[in-house]
Coordinates of N, CA and C and ligand atoms in Angstrom, one line a residue:
X1 N -13.6 -27.4 131.7 CA -13.5 -28.9 131.7 C -14.2 -29.4 130.5
X2 N -15.5 -29.1 130.4 CA -16.3 -29.5 129.3 C -15.8 -29.0 128.0
X3 N -15.4 -27.7 128.0 CA -14.9 -27.1 126.8 C -13.7 -27.8 126.3
X4 N -12.8 -28.1 127.2 CA -11.5 -28.7 126.8 C -11.8 -30.1 126.2
X5 N -12.8 -30.8 126.7 CA -13.2 -32.1 126.2 C -13.7 -31.9 124.7
X6 N -14.5 -30.9 124.5 CA -15.0 -30.6 123.1 C -13.8 -30.3 122.2
X7 N -12.9 -29.5 122.7 CA -11.7 -29.2 121.8 C -10.9 -30.4 121.5
X8 N -10.7 -31.2 122.5 CA -9.9 -32.4 122.3 C -10.6 -33.3 121.3
X9 N -11.9 -33.4 121.4 CA -12.6 -34.3 120.5 C -12.5 -33.7 119.0
X10 N -12.6 -32.4 118.9 CA -12.5 -31.8 117.6 C -11.1 -32.1 117.0
X11 N -10.1 -31.9 117.8 CA -8.7 -32.1 117.3 C -8.6 -33.5 116.9
X12 N -9.1 -34.5 117.7 CA -9.0 -35.9 117.3 C -9.7 -36.2 116.0
X13 N -10.9 -35.5 115.8 CA -11.6 -35.8 114.6 C -10.8 -35.3 113.4
X14 N -10.2 -34.1 113.5 CA -9.5 -33.6 112.3 C -8.2 -34.3 112.1
X15 N -7.6 -34.8 113.2 CA -6.2 -35.4 113.1 C -6.3 -36.9 112.7
X16 N -7.5 -37.5 112.9 CA -7.6 -38.9 112.7 C -7.2 -39.4 111.3
X17 N -7.8 -38.9 110.2 CA -7.4 -39.4 108.9 C -6.1 -38.8 108.5
X18 N -5.2 -39.5 107.9 CA -3.9 -38.9 107.5 C -4.2 -38.0 106.3
X19 N -3.3 -37.2 106.0 CA -3.4 -36.3 104.9 C -3.8 -37.0 103.6
X20 N -3.1 -38.1 103.4 CA -3.4 -38.9 102.2 C -4.8 -39.5 102.2
X21 N -5.2 -39.9 103.3 CA -6.6 -40.4 103.4 C -7.6 -39.4 103.0
X22 N -7.3 -38.2 103.1 CA -8.3 -37.2 102.7 C -8.7 -37.2 101.3
X23 N -7.8 -37.8 100.4 CA -8.3 -38.0 99.1 C -8.3 -39.4 98.6
X24 N -7.8 -40.3 99.4 CA -7.9 -41.7 99.0 C -8.9 -42.4 99.9
X25 N -9.2 -41.8 101.0 CA -10.0 -42.5 102.0 C -11.5 -42.6 101.7
X26 N -12.2 -43.1 102.6 CA -13.7 -43.2 102.4 C -14.3 -41.9 102.5
X27 N -15.5 -41.8 101.9 CA -16.2 -40.5 101.8 C -16.3 -39.8 103.2
X28 N -16.5 -40.6 104.2 CA -16.7 -39.9 105.5 C -15.4 -39.2 106.0
X29 N -14.3 -39.8 105.6 CA -13.0 -39.2 105.9 C -12.9 -37.8 105.2
X30 N -13.3 -37.8 104.0 CA -13.2 -36.5 103.3 C -14.1 -35.5 103.9
X31 N -15.3 -35.9 104.3 CA -16.2 -35.0 104.9 C -15.6 -34.4 106.1
X32 N -14.9 -35.2 106.9 CA -14.3 -34.6 108.1 C -13.3 -33.5 107.7
X33 N -12.5 -33.9 106.7 CA -11.5 -32.9 106.3 C -12.1 -31.6 105.7
X34 N -13.2 -31.8 105.0 CA -13.8 -30.6 104.5 C -14.1 -29.6 105.5
X35 N -14.5 -30.1 106.7 CA -14.8 -29.2 107.8 C -13.5 -28.6 108.4
X36 N -12.4 -29.3 108.2 CA -11.2 -29.0 109.0 C -10.3 -28.0 108.3
X37 N -9.3 -27.6 109.0 CA -8.3 -26.6 108.5 C -7.0 -27.4 108.2
X38 N -6.5 -27.2 107.0 CA -5.2 -27.8 106.7 C -4.2 -26.7 106.9
X39 N -2.9 -27.1 107.0 CA -1.9 -26.0 107.1 C -2.0 -25.0 106.0
X40 N -2.4 -25.5 104.8 CA -2.4 -24.5 103.7 C -3.7 -23.7 103.7
X41 N -4.7 -24.1 104.5 CA -5.9 -23.3 104.5 C -7.1 -24.2 104.5
X42 N -8.2 -23.7 103.8 CA -9.4 -24.4 103.8 C -10.2 -24.1 102.5
X43 N -11.2 -24.9 102.2 CA -12.0 -24.6 101.0 C -12.6 -23.2 101.1
X44 N -12.6 -22.5 100.0 CA -13.0 -21.1 100.0 C -14.5 -20.9 99.7
X45 N -15.0 -19.8 100.2 CA -16.4 -19.4 99.9 C -16.4 -18.7 98.5
X46 N -17.1 -19.2 97.5 CA -17.0 -18.5 96.2 C -17.4 -17.1 96.3
X47 N -18.2 -16.7 97.2 CA -18.5 -15.2 97.3 C -17.3 -14.4 97.7
X48 N -16.3 -15.0 98.2 CA -15.1 -14.2 98.7 C -13.9 -14.2 97.7
X49 N -14.1 -14.8 96.5 CA -13.0 -14.9 95.6 C -12.5 -13.5 95.2
X50 N -11.2 -13.2 95.5 CA -10.7 -11.9 95.1 C -10.1 -11.9 93.8
X51 N -9.6 -13.0 93.3 CA -9.0 -13.0 92.0 C -8.9 -14.5 91.5
X52 N -8.7 -14.6 90.2 CA -8.5 -15.9 89.6 C -7.1 -16.0 89.0
X53 N -6.5 -17.2 89.3 CA -5.2 -17.4 88.8 C -5.2 -18.6 87.9
X54 N -4.7 -18.4 86.7 CA -4.7 -19.5 85.7 C -3.3 -20.3 85.8
X55 N -3.4 -21.5 85.9 CA -2.2 -22.4 85.9 C -2.2 -23.3 84.8
X56 N -1.3 -23.3 83.9 CA -1.2 -24.2 82.7 C -0.4 -25.4 83.1
X57 N -0.9 -26.6 82.7 CA -0.2 -27.9 82.9 C 0.3 -28.3 81.5
X58 N 1.6 -28.6 81.5 CA 2.1 -28.9 80.1 C 3.0 -30.1 80.1
X59 N 3.1 -30.8 79.0 CA 4.1 -31.8 78.8 C 4.6 -31.6 77.4
X60 N 6.0 -31.6 77.3 CA 6.6 -31.4 76.0 C 7.0 -32.8 75.4
X61 N 7.2 -32.7 74.1 CA 7.7 -34.0 73.4 C 8.9 -34.6 74.0
X62 N 9.8 -33.8 74.6 CA 11.1 -34.3 75.1 C 10.9 -34.9 76.6
X63 N 9.6 -34.9 77.0 CA 9.3 -35.5 78.3 C 9.3 -34.6 79.5
X64 N 9.7 -33.3 79.3 CA 9.6 -32.3 80.4 C 8.1 -32.0 80.7
X65 N 7.8 -31.9 81.9 CA 6.4 -31.6 82.4 C 6.5 -30.4 83.3
X66 N 5.7 -29.5 83.1 CA 5.8 -28.2 83.9 C 4.4 -27.6 84.2
X67 N 4.4 -26.8 85.3 CA 3.3 -25.9 85.6 C 3.8 -24.5 85.1
X68 N 2.9 -23.7 84.6 CA 3.2 -22.4 84.2 C 2.1 -21.5 84.7
X69 N 2.3 -20.6 85.7 CA 3.6 -20.3 86.3 C 4.0 -21.4 87.3
X70 N 5.3 -21.5 87.6 CA 5.9 -22.5 88.5 C 5.9 -22.0 89.9
X71 N 5.5 -20.7 90.2 CA 5.4 -20.2 91.5 C 4.2 -19.3 91.6
X72 N 3.6 -19.4 92.7 CA 2.4 -18.6 93.0 C 2.6 -17.8 94.3
X73 N 2.3 -16.5 94.3 CA 2.3 -15.7 95.5 C 1.0 -15.2 95.9
X74 N 0.6 -15.6 97.1 CA -0.8 -15.3 97.5 C -0.7 -14.6 98.9
X75 N -1.6 -13.7 99.1 CA -1.6 -13.0 100.4 C -2.3 -13.9 101.4
X76 N -1.8 -13.9 102.7 CA -2.4 -14.7 103.7 C -3.8 -14.2 103.9
X77 N -4.7 -15.2 103.9 CA -6.1 -14.8 104.1 C -6.9 -14.7 102.8
X78 N -6.2 -14.6 101.7 CA -6.8 -14.4 100.4 C -7.5 -15.7 99.9
X79 N -8.7 -15.4 99.3 CA -9.5 -16.5 98.7 C -9.3 -16.4 97.2
X80 N -8.9 -17.4 96.5 CA -8.6 -17.3 95.1 C -9.3 -18.5 94.4
X81 N -9.6 -18.3 93.1 CA -10.0 -19.4 92.3 C -8.8 -19.7 91.4
X82 N -8.4 -21.0 91.5 CA -7.3 -21.4 90.7 C -7.8 -22.3 89.5
X83 N -7.6 -21.7 88.3 CA -8.1 -22.4 87.1 C -6.9 -23.3 86.6
X84 N -7.2 -24.6 86.5 CA -6.1 -25.5 86.0 C -6.4 -25.9 84.6
X85 N -5.6 -25.4 83.7 CA -5.8 -25.7 82.3 C -4.8 -26.7 81.8
X86 N -5.3 -27.8 81.4 CA -4.3 -28.8 80.9 C -4.1 -28.6 79.4
X87 N -2.9 -28.0 79.2 CA -2.5 -27.7 77.8 C -1.6 -28.7 77.2
X88 N -1.5 -29.9 77.9 CA -0.6 -31.0 77.5 C -1.4 -32.1 76.8
X89 N -0.7 -33.2 76.5 CA -1.3 -34.3 75.8 C -1.7 -35.4 76.7
X90 N -1.4 -35.3 78.0 CA -1.7 -36.4 78.9 C -2.4 -35.8 80.2
X91 N -3.1 -36.7 80.9 CA -3.7 -36.2 82.2 C -2.7 -35.7 83.1
X92 N -3.1 -34.7 83.9 CA -2.2 -34.1 85.0 C -3.0 -33.8 86.2
X93 N -2.3 -33.7 87.3 CA -2.9 -33.4 88.6 C -2.3 -32.1 89.2
X94 N -3.1 -31.5 90.0 CA -2.6 -30.3 90.8 C -3.0 -30.7 92.2
X95 N -2.0 -30.9 93.1 CA -2.2 -31.2 94.5 C -1.4 -30.2 95.3
X96 N -2.0 -29.4 96.2 CA -1.3 -28.4 97.0 C -1.3 -28.8 98.4
X97 N -0.1 -28.6 99.1 CA 0.0 -29.0 100.5 C 1.4 -28.5 101.0
X98 N 1.7 -28.9 102.2 CA 3.1 -28.6 102.6 C 4.1 -29.5 101.9
X99 N 5.3 -29.0 101.9 CA 6.4 -29.8 101.2 C 6.5 -31.2 101.9
X100 N 6.4 -31.3 103.2 CA 6.5 -32.6 103.9 C 5.3 -33.5 103.5
X101 N 4.1 -32.9 103.4 CA 3.0 -33.8 103.0 C 3.2 -34.3 101.6
X102 N 3.6 -33.4 100.7 CA 3.8 -33.9 99.3 C 4.9 -34.9 99.2
X103 N 6.0 -34.7 99.9 CA 7.2 -35.6 99.9 C 6.7 -37.0 100.5
X104 N 6.0 -36.9 101.6 CA 5.6 -38.1 102.2 C 4.6 -38.9 101.3
X105 N 3.8 -38.2 100.6 CA 2.9 -38.9 99.8 C 3.6 -39.5 98.5
X106 N 4.6 -38.8 98.1 CA 5.3 -39.4 96.9 C 6.0 -40.7 97.4
X107 N 6.5 -40.8 98.6 CA 7.0 -42.0 99.1 C 6.0 -43.1 99.1
X108 N 4.8 -42.8 99.6 CA 3.7 -43.8 99.6 C 3.4 -44.3 98.2
X109 N 3.5 -43.4 97.3 CA 3.1 -43.7 95.9 C 4.1 -44.6 95.2
X110 N 5.3 -44.7 95.7 CA 6.4 -45.5 95.1 C 5.9 -46.9 94.9
X111 N 5.9 -47.4 93.7 CA 5.6 -48.8 93.4 C 4.1 -49.1 93.4
X112 N 3.3 -48.0 93.7 CA 1.9 -48.2 93.7 C 1.3 -47.8 92.4
X113 N 0.3 -48.5 92.0 CA -0.3 -48.2 90.7 C -0.9 -46.8 90.8
X114 N -1.0 -46.1 89.7 CA -1.5 -44.8 89.6 C -2.9 -44.7 90.3
X115 N -3.0 -43.7 91.2 CA -4.3 -43.5 91.8 C -4.7 -42.0 91.7
X116 N -5.9 -41.8 91.2 CA -6.3 -40.4 91.1 C -6.5 -39.7 92.4
X117 N -6.2 -38.4 92.4 CA -6.4 -37.6 93.6 C -7.5 -36.6 93.3
X118 N -8.4 -36.6 94.2 CA -9.6 -35.7 94.1 C -10.0 -35.2 95.4
X119 N -9.9 -33.9 95.6 CA -10.3 -33.3 96.9 C -10.4 -31.8 96.7
X120 N -10.8 -31.1 97.7 CA -10.9 -29.7 97.5 C -9.6 -29.0 97.2
X121 N -8.5 -29.6 97.6 CA -7.2 -29.0 97.4 C -6.5 -29.7 96.3
X122 N -7.2 -30.5 95.4 CA -6.5 -31.2 94.4 C -7.5 -31.5 93.2
X123 N -6.9 -31.6 92.0 CA -7.8 -32.0 90.9 C -7.0 -32.7 89.9
X124 N -7.6 -33.6 89.2 CA -7.0 -34.3 88.0 C -7.7 -33.7 86.8
X125 N -6.9 -33.4 85.8 CA -7.5 -32.7 84.6 C -7.0 -33.5 83.4
X126 N -7.9 -33.8 82.5 CA -7.5 -34.5 81.2 C -7.0 -33.5 80.2
X127 N -6.4 -34.0 79.2 CA -5.9 -33.1 78.1 C -7.0 -32.3 77.5
X128 N -6.7 -31.0 77.3 CA -7.6 -30.0 76.7 C -8.8 -29.8 77.6
X129 N -8.7 -30.1 78.8 CA -9.8 -29.9 79.8 C -9.3 -28.9 80.8
X130 N -10.2 -28.5 81.7 CA -9.8 -27.6 82.8 C -10.7 -27.9 84.0
X131 N -10.1 -27.5 85.1 CA -10.9 -27.6 86.4 C -10.5 -26.4 87.2
X132 N -11.3 -26.2 88.3 CA -11.0 -25.0 89.1 C -11.2 -25.4 90.6
X133 N -10.3 -24.8 91.4 CA -10.4 -24.9 92.9 C -10.7 -23.5 93.5
X134 N -11.5 -23.5 94.5 CA -11.7 -22.2 95.3 C -11.1 -22.5 96.7
X135 N -10.1 -21.7 97.0 CA -9.4 -22.0 98.3 C -9.0 -20.7 99.0
X136 N -9.1 -20.8 100.3 CA -8.7 -19.7 101.2 C -7.4 -20.1 101.8
X137 N -6.3 -19.3 101.4 CA -5.0 -19.6 102.0 C -4.9 -18.8 103.3
X138 N -5.3 -19.5 104.3 CA -5.5 -18.9 105.6 C -4.2 -18.5 106.3
X139 N -3.2 -19.3 106.1 CA -2.0 -19.2 106.9 C -0.8 -18.8 106.0
X140 N 0.0 -17.9 106.5 CA 1.3 -17.6 105.8 C 2.2 -18.8 105.9
X141 N 3.0 -19.0 104.8 CA 3.9 -20.1 104.8 C 4.4 -20.4 103.4
X142 N 5.3 -21.4 103.4 CA 5.8 -21.9 102.1 C 5.2 -23.2 101.8
X143 N 4.5 -23.4 100.7 CA 3.9 -24.6 100.4 C 4.3 -25.0 98.9
X144 N 3.8 -26.2 98.5 CA 4.2 -26.6 97.2 C 2.9 -27.1 96.5
X145 N 3.0 -27.1 95.2 CA 1.9 -27.8 94.4 C 2.6 -28.8 93.4
X146 N 2.0 -29.9 93.1 CA 2.7 -30.9 92.4 C 1.7 -31.8 91.7
X147 N 2.2 -32.4 90.6 CA 1.4 -33.5 89.9 C 1.9 -34.8 90.5
X148 N 1.1 -35.6 91.1 CA 1.5 -36.8 91.7 C 1.2 -38.1 90.9
X149 N 1.0 -37.9 89.6 CA 0.9 -39.0 88.7 C 2.3 -39.6 88.6
X150 N 2.5 -40.9 88.7 CA 3.9 -41.4 88.8 C 4.8 -40.9 87.6
X151 N 5.9 -40.4 88.0 CA 6.9 -39.9 87.1 C 6.8 -38.4 86.8
X152 N 5.7 -37.8 87.0 CA 5.5 -36.5 86.6 C 6.2 -35.5 87.5
X153 N 6.2 -35.7 88.8 CA 7.0 -34.8 89.7 C 8.4 -34.8 89.2
X154 N 9.0 -36.0 89.0 CA 10.4 -36.1 88.6 C 10.6 -35.4 87.3
X155 N 9.6 -35.4 86.4 CA 9.8 -34.8 85.1 C 9.7 -33.2 85.2
X156 N 9.5 -32.7 86.4 CA 9.5 -31.3 86.6 C 8.2 -30.7 87.0
X157 N 7.2 -31.5 87.3 CA 5.9 -31.0 87.5 C 5.6 -30.7 89.0
X158 N 6.2 -29.6 89.4 CA 6.0 -29.1 90.8 C 6.3 -27.6 90.8
X159 N 5.7 -26.9 91.8 CA 6.0 -25.5 92.0 C 5.9 -25.1 93.4
X160 N 6.2 -23.8 93.6 CA 6.2 -23.2 95.0 C 4.9 -22.3 95.1
X161 N 4.4 -22.4 96.3 CA 3.3 -21.6 96.6 C 3.6 -20.8 97.9
X162 N 3.8 -19.5 97.7 CA 4.2 -18.7 98.8 C 3.0 -17.9 99.3
X163 N 2.7 -18.1 100.6 CA 1.6 -17.4 101.2 C 2.2 -16.4 102.2
X164 N 2.0 -15.1 102.0 CA 2.6 -14.2 103.0 C 2.1 -12.8 102.8
Ligands
CU1 CU1 1.3 -34.5 85.4

């Protein structure tokens, strides 16, 4: 009885902020999500990093924007450092989540002024700069990563993240 109450409380705490709130919301919302488990996994312990993956963020003079590589394959349970190198001329983001979460957030962003995303599962990187994320991909599944700066996804800036 008491145990189920605790579990219900925990589920409520993790479910309360929407996925988008986790990087737009108040700091306390973020803190809750830091403790929580997302479908894609959770922040990784640097001591457990098995490998480093470099992802280049690019924008071409013709307007095409890309991630290279555009697909990542990671073993379920693997902890990796993802180094995000902005080799382009403009700022870019890397946000990883389920496809539904990314699509839903792109809808929310329509007509909204640009808002930076910053969380354990996301980073904004300026030109000629780099950032890194340490993440444990706890669950097998198909996920996506994308740049959510307005217009960038549409210009090609998204990729597949296969955990299996
Ligand atoms: Cu971008």
